[in-house]
Coordinates of C-alpha atoms in Angstrom, one line a residue:
A24 CA 4.5 -9.5 -32.3
M25 CA 7.7 -7.5 -31.9
R26 CA 7.5 -8.2 -28.2
K27 CA 7.6 -12.1 -29.4
Q28 CA 10.8 -11.1 -32.1
N29 CA 11.9 -9.7 -29.2
I30 CA 11.9 -12.5 -27.1
I31 CA 13.4 -14.7 -29.9
N32 CA 16.3 -12.5 -31.0
S33 CA 17.2 -12.7 -26.8
G34 CA 18.9 -16.4 -27.6
I35 CA 15.5 -17.8 -25.5
S36 CA 14.5 -20.7 -27.9
M37 CA 11.2 -21.6 -29.0
D38 CA 10.2 -24.4 -26.6
E39 CA 11.3 -22.4 -24.1
I40 CA 8.7 -19.1 -25.2
T41 CA 6.1 -21.9 -25.7
K42 CA 6.3 -23.8 -22.9
A43 CA 6.0 -20.1 -20.8
M44 CA 2.9 -19.4 -23.0
E45 CA 1.2 -22.8 -22.1
V46 CA -2.1 -22.1 -19.4
I47 CA -1.1 -23.0 -16.4
Q48 CA -4.0 -25.9 -14.8
P49 CA -4.6 -25.4 -10.9
V50 CA -4.0 -27.5 -8.8
I51 CA -7.4 -27.9 -7.4
Q52 CA -10.1 -27.3 -10.0
A53 CA -12.5 -24.1 -8.9
D54 CA -15.1 -26.1 -8.1
M55 CA -14.0 -28.7 -5.9
L56 CA -12.1 -25.3 -4.1
R57 CA -15.4 -22.8 -4.2
K58 CA -17.1 -27.0 -2.1
Y59 CA -14.0 -27.0 0.3
I60 CA -14.2 -23.3 1.8
A61 CA -18.2 -24.0 2.1
Y62 CA -17.7 -26.6 3.8
T63 CA -14.8 -25.1 6.0
K64 CA -17.1 -22.5 7.0
R65 CA -20.1 -25.2 8.1
N66 CA -18.5 -27.1 9.6
I67 CA -14.8 -25.6 11.3
F68 CA -14.5 -23.4 14.0
P69 CA -11.2 -23.2 15.3
I70 CA -10.3 -22.6 18.9
I71 CA -6.9 -20.0 18.8
Q72 CA -4.6 -21.6 21.3
D73 CA -2.6 -19.0 24.2
E74 CA 0.7 -19.5 22.8
A75 CA -1.2 -18.6 19.0
R76 CA -3.3 -15.7 20.5
K77 CA 0.6 -14.3 22.4
H78 CA 1.9 -14.7 19.9
L79 CA -0.7 -12.8 17.3
I80 CA -1.2 -10.1 19.8
D81 CA 3.1 -9.6 20.1
F82 CA 3.0 -9.3 16.8
Y83 CA 0.7 -6.6 16.8
L84 CA 1.7 -4.5 19.9
G85 CA 5.7 -4.9 18.5
L86 CA 4.0 -2.6 15.0
R87 CA 1.5 -0.3 17.3
K88 CA 5.3 0.2 18.9
Q89 CA 6.8 2.2 15.9
G90 CA 4.5 4.6 15.7
E91 CA 4.9 5.8 19.0
A92 CA 6.9 8.7 18.0
P93 CA 5.0 12.0 18.3
D94 CA 5.3 12.0 13.9
A95 CA 5.0 8.7 13.2
P96 CA 1.5 7.2 11.4
V97 CA 0.2 3.8 14.1
P98 CA 1.3 0.9 11.2
V99 CA -1.8 -1.0 12.3
T100 CA -4.6 -0.8 14.4
A101 CA -6.7 -2.5 16.2
R102 CA -8.9 -3.0 13.6
Q103 CA -6.6 -5.1 11.8
L104 CA -5.7 -6.9 15.1
E105 CA -9.2 -8.9 14.4
A106 CA -7.6 -9.1 10.6
L107 CA -5.0 -10.8 12.0
I108 CA -7.3 -12.7 13.9
R109 CA -9.9 -13.8 10.8
L110 CA -6.5 -14.2 9.0
A111 CA -5.8 -17.0 12.1
E112 CA -9.2 -18.6 11.3
A113 CA -8.9 -19.2 8.3
S114 CA -5.6 -21.2 7.7
A115 CA -6.4 -23.0 11.1
R116 CA -10.1 -24.3 8.1
V117 CA -7.4 -24.5 5.6
R118 CA -5.9 -27.5 6.9
L119 CA -9.8 -28.2 8.8
S120 CA -8.2 -28.2 12.1
G121 CA -10.5 -26.7 14.6
V122 CA -7.1 -25.5 16.9
I123 CA -5.3 -22.3 16.1
T124 CA -1.8 -23.2 17.0
R125 CA 2.2 -21.6 16.0
D126 CA 1.8 -22.8 13.0
D127 CA -1.0 -20.6 12.0
T128 CA 0.1 -17.1 13.6
N129 CA 3.2 -17.4 12.1
R130 CA 2.0 -17.8 8.3
V131 CA -0.3 -15.4 9.3
I132 CA 2.5 -12.9 10.4
R133 CA 4.5 -14.1 6.5
I134 CA 1.1 -12.9 5.1
V135 CA 1.4 -9.4 6.3
M136 CA 4.9 -8.5 6.4
A137 CA 5.2 -9.1 2.9
S138 CA 1.6 -7.6 2.4
M139 CA 2.6 -4.8 4.5
K140 CA 5.7 -4.0 2.1
Q141 CA 4.8 -4.1 -1.5
V142 CA 1.5 -1.9 -0.4
M143 CA 2.1 -0.4 3.2
T144 CA 6.4 1.1 2.0
D145 CA 6.6 4.8 1.5
E146 CA 9.3 5.9 -0.8
T147 CA 11.6 6.1 2.4
G148 CA 11.1 2.2 2.3
R149 CA 9.6 3.5 6.1
L150 CA 6.4 1.2 6.8
D151 CA 3.1 4.3 7.1
A152 CA 0.3 2.8 7.1
D153 CA -2.2 6.1 6.1
I154 CA -1.2 5.4 1.8
I155 CA -3.5 2.3 3.4
N156 CA -6.3 3.9 5.6
V157 CA -6.8 7.6 3.6
G158 CA -4.9 6.6 0.3
M159 CA -1.5 8.3 0.8
G160 CA 1.6 8.4 3.2
K161 CA 2.3 11.3 6.3
S162 CA 5.0 12.2 4.0
Q163 CA 2.8 13.0 0.9
R164 CA 0.2 14.6 3.0
D165 CA 2.8 17.0 4.4
R166 CA 4.6 18.0 1.0
I167 CA 1.2 18.9 -0.3
K168 CA 0.5 20.8 3.1
V169 CA 4.0 22.5 2.6
L170 CA 3.4 23.1 -1.1
K171 CA 0.0 25.0 -0.4
E172 CA 2.0 27.6 2.0
I173 CA 3.9 27.4 -0.4
I174 CA 1.9 28.9 -3.1
R175 CA -0.2 30.9 -1.1
D176 CA 2.7 33.4 0.1
L177 CA 3.3 33.8 -3.1
Q178 CA -0.1 34.0 -3.9
D179 CA -0.5 37.0 -1.4
E180 CA 3.2 38.6 -2.4
Y181 CA 2.5 38.4 -6.6
K182 CA -0.8 39.3 -5.2
S183 CA -2.0 37.5 -8.7
A184 CA -1.6 33.4 -9.7
V185 CA 1.8 32.3 -9.2
P186 CA 3.9 31.4 -12.1
L187 CA 4.5 27.2 -11.3
E188 CA 8.5 27.9 -12.2
D189 CA 8.5 30.0 -8.7
I190 CA 6.3 27.3 -7.5
I191 CA 9.1 24.7 -8.4
S192 CA 11.6 26.9 -7.3
R193 CA 10.6 27.2 -3.9
A194 CA 9.5 24.5 -3.4
E195 CA 13.1 22.8 -4.4
E196 CA 15.0 24.9 -1.8
S197 CA 12.9 23.3 0.5
G198 CA 13.0 19.5 -0.7
I199 CA 10.4 19.0 -3.1
K200 CA 11.5 18.1 -5.9
K201 CA 10.7 19.6 -10.0
D202 CA 8.8 16.1 -10.5
T203 CA 7.2 16.2 -6.6
V204 CA 5.7 19.4 -7.1
E205 CA 4.1 19.0 -11.3
D206 CA 2.3 15.6 -9.6
I207 CA 0.6 17.6 -7.0
I208 CA 0.1 20.4 -8.3
Q209 CA -1.6 18.2 -11.1
K210 CA -3.4 16.5 -8.3
L211 CA -5.0 19.7 -6.5
K212 CA -6.2 20.4 -9.6
T213 CA -7.6 17.1 -9.9
V214 CA -9.5 18.1 -6.3
G215 CA -10.2 22.0 -6.7
E216 CA -7.9 23.1 -3.8
I217 CA -5.7 25.3 -6.2
L218 CA -6.7 27.2 -9.8
E219 CA -4.8 27.2 -13.1
A220 CA -5.9 31.0 -13.6
T221 CA -3.5 31.7 -16.8
N222 CA -1.3 29.2 -17.8
E223 CA 1.3 27.9 -15.9
R224 CA 0.2 30.2 -13.5
F225 CA -2.1 29.1 -10.2
R226 CA -3.7 30.0 -6.8
I227 CA -5.3 28.7 -4.0
V228 CA -9.3 28.4 -4.2

């Protein structure tokens, strides 16, 4: 109720609110869509044109080239190339076409690029496939490695568990922000790689 009142106070009319809250009816009903998809799977078996195949391969190789640096993750693997081809086949099937054309590969590339920008971009804006492949990006794994080394070094100095404030201070010297340190420590605690010996004092397991 409070949210609706805030919207009303923003100057938006009740007619606009009512219209925005209406249930949107799909252009194609779900039952019809299921039948359509089933028909295409049973009857349409697209063959890819040479031009379309080259288009997908060039796109795939272009992405792989981004991973040529020694410390750079490869954005896509051979498995993703197979996925590109399956998407192109699906695009042709939707058109009830037995041929995969350049239009289909254009559509696939638009979809893939939009998806990669949403889910495979790290905090620097760089594509990082490790976010998909292993659950976190390479830059995040590097920070975790550095932080564990910091805790281990401080633990050797203290001969006991290390205060959180000292971990944060040493990590900031390495360019890792306080919020990031606290987040990583929480994750390491969750998976059992570090223990909180006493209040905000940690040690490597």
